[in-house]
Amino acid sequence: QVQLVESGGGLVQAGGSLRLCCVASGRTFSSNAMGWFRQAPGKDREFVAAIGWSAGNTLYVDSVKGRFTISRDGAKNTVYLQMNSLKPEDAAVYYCAARRNLEPGSHETEYDYWGQGNQVTVSS
């Protein structure tokens, strides 16, 4: 079992930055690929970014490439999502997820554990 606790959301102006954090506990963090998903009101939850056990193995949805960066710190059992140049369309509840696999995935059905969600609001 893996427990995930997110933090770092909030309100930011368009063009600003936020960093989301997700702390994992409960089992070996390094054996889990980690992902971030988001869900805006009235929309389905969508994939944002993922990172494998190897920090160099990452995936991004096209709409955030060049603006968002996912990273992980094994010593802190933490995965981060650095979000720069935020746009109003990035506003959503962001979820951290973990999968029982070393490789990152882009589908929510590939993930086994989920955080509670963290609101990101971007004002225009």
Tab-separated table of C-alpha atoms in Angstrom:
chain	number	residue	atom	x	y	z
A	1	GLN	CA	0.000	0.000	0.000
A	2	VAL	CA	1.169	3.518	-0.832
A	3	GLN	CA	-0.188	6.703	0.685
A	4	LEU	CA	0.184	9.944	-1.268
A	5	VAL	CA	-0.127	13.438	0.179
A	6	GLU	CA	-0.045	16.435	-2.160
A	7	SER	CA	0.699	20.067	-1.453
A	8	GLY	CA	1.653	23.242	-3.265
A	9	GLY	CA	-1.485	24.221	-5.118
A	10	GLY	CA	-3.129	27.606	-4.938
A	11	LEU	CA	-3.979	30.724	-6.902
A	12	VAL	CA	-1.563	32.232	-9.391
A	13	GLN	CA	-1.793	34.760	-12.193
A	14	ALA	CA	-1.402	33.663	-15.780
A	15	GLY	CA	2.284	33.460	-16.621
A	16	GLY	CA	3.194	32.599	-13.057
A	17	SER	CA	4.621	29.440	-11.519
A	18	LEU	CA	3.686	26.867	-8.918
A	19	ARG	CA	5.363	23.714	-7.666
A	20	LEU	CA	3.287	20.756	-6.608
A	21	CYS	CA	4.730	18.212	-4.191
A	22	CYS	CA	3.622	14.669	-3.510
A	23	VAL	CA	5.051	12.754	-0.565
A	24	ALA	CA	4.736	8.978	-0.704
A	25	SER	CA	4.765	6.607	2.232
A	26	GLY	CA	3.944	3.018	2.969
A	27	ARG	CA	6.233	0.996	0.717
A	28	THR	CA	9.384	1.351	-1.345
A	29	PHE	CA	9.011	4.593	-3.282
A	30	SER	CA	11.768	3.877	-5.749
A	31	SER	CA	9.912	0.902	-7.236
A	32	ASN	CA	6.919	3.002	-8.229
A	33	ALA	CA	6.532	5.083	-11.321
A	34	MET	CA	4.724	8.300	-10.431
A	35	GLY	CA	2.337	10.479	-12.355
A	36	TRP	CA	0.356	13.685	-12.219
A	37	PHE	CA	-3.151	13.985	-13.583
A	38	ARG	CA	-5.621	16.854	-13.535
A	39	GLN	CA	-9.349	17.343	-13.734
A	40	ALA	CA	-11.061	20.596	-14.619
A	41	PRO	CA	-14.759	21.186	-13.852
A	42	GLY	CA	-16.985	19.325	-16.278
A	43	LYS	CA	-14.068	17.477	-17.871
A	44	ASP	CA	-12.548	14.041	-17.571
A	45	ARG	CA	-9.367	13.551	-15.636
A	46	GLU	CA	-6.393	13.836	-17.960
A	47	PHE	CA	-2.760	12.824	-17.884
A	48	VAL	CA	-0.214	15.583	-17.297
A	49	ALA	CA	3.207	14.032	-16.641
A	50	ALA	CA	4.875	10.879	-15.349
A	51	ILE	CA	8.293	9.724	-14.234
A	52	GLY	CA	9.727	6.249	-13.966
A	53	TRP	CA	12.066	4.749	-11.389
A	54	SER	CA	14.817	6.254	-13.511
A	55	ALA	CA	14.454	9.993	-13.191
A	56	GLY	CA	15.432	10.414	-16.822
A	57	ASN	CA	12.396	8.486	-18.021
A	58	THR	CA	9.586	11.012	-18.244
A	59	LEU	CA	6.376	11.541	-20.180
A	60	TYR	CA	4.371	14.727	-20.755
A	61	VAL	CA	1.119	15.618	-22.405
A	62	ASP	CA	1.808	17.875	-25.375
A	63	SER	CA	0.032	20.876	-23.862
A	64	VAL	CA	2.536	21.176	-20.993
A	65	LYS	CA	5.786	20.273	-22.739
A	66	GLY	CA	8.363	22.986	-22.235
A	67	ARG	CA	6.407	24.513	-19.344
A	68	PHE	CA	6.069	21.732	-16.756
A	69	THR	CA	8.814	19.556	-15.302
A	70	ILE	CA	8.326	16.393	-13.278
A	71	SER	CA	11.082	15.212	-10.962
A	72	ARG	CA	11.578	12.947	-7.977
A	73	ASP	CA	13.737	12.863	-4.874
A	74	GLY	CA	14.176	9.311	-3.624
A	75	ALA	CA	15.699	10.403	-0.335
A	76	LYS	CA	12.545	12.375	0.455
A	77	ASN	CA	10.061	9.978	-1.159
A	78	THR	CA	8.736	12.985	-3.027
A	79	VAL	CA	7.735	13.721	-6.581
A	80	TYR	CA	7.429	17.291	-7.834
A	81	LEU	CA	5.634	19.037	-10.651
A	82	GLN	CA	7.174	22.401	-11.460
A	83	MET	CA	4.652	24.408	-13.454
A	84	ASN	CA	5.846	27.531	-15.262
A	85	SER	CA	4.117	29.918	-17.657
A	86	LEU	CA	0.753	28.845	-16.298
A	87	LYS	CA	-2.322	29.444	-18.407
A	88	PRO	CA	-5.978	29.691	-17.375
A	89	GLU	CA	-6.575	26.346	-19.095
A	90	ASP	CA	-4.141	24.724	-16.642
A	91	ALA	CA	-6.574	25.378	-13.805
A	92	ALA	CA	-7.791	22.091	-12.344
A	93	VAL	CA	-7.564	19.751	-9.420
A	94	TYR	CA	-4.194	18.026	-9.734
A	95	TYR	CA	-3.765	14.452	-8.555
A	96	CYS	CA	-0.611	12.556	-7.755
A	97	ALA	CA	-0.619	8.849	-8.586
A	98	ALA	CA	1.656	5.844	-8.161
A	99	ARG	CA	1.782	2.601	-10.086
A	100	ARG	CA	3.253	-0.781	-9.235
A	101	ASN	CA	5.618	-0.600	-12.159
A	102	LEU	CA	8.998	0.924	-12.826
A	103	GLU	CA	7.977	2.580	-16.083
A	104	PRO	CA	5.817	5.687	-16.424
A	105	GLY	CA	2.358	5.435	-17.920
A	106	SER	CA	-0.063	7.963	-19.363
A	107	HIS	CA	-3.399	6.285	-18.610
A	108	GLU	CA	-5.084	6.576	-15.256
A	109	THR	CA	-6.021	2.895	-15.339
A	110	GLU	CA	-2.306	2.099	-15.110
A	111	TYR	CA	-2.082	3.673	-11.656
A	112	ASP	CA	-2.861	1.929	-8.407
A	113	TYR	CA	-2.710	4.644	-5.768
A	114	TRP	CA	-4.010	8.204	-5.763
A	115	GLY	CA	-3.650	11.325	-3.690
A	116	GLN	CA	-6.537	13.431	-2.532
A	117	GLY	CA	-6.136	16.150	-5.154
A	118	ASN	CA	-4.878	19.703	-4.942
A	119	GLN	CA	-6.553	22.748	-6.480
A	120	VAL	CA	-4.638	24.944	-8.911
A	121	THR	CA	-6.363	28.171	-9.970
A	122	VAL	CA	-4.947	30.422	-12.679
A	123	SER	CA	-6.377	33.920	-13.071
A	124	SER	CA	-6.250	35.679	-16.418
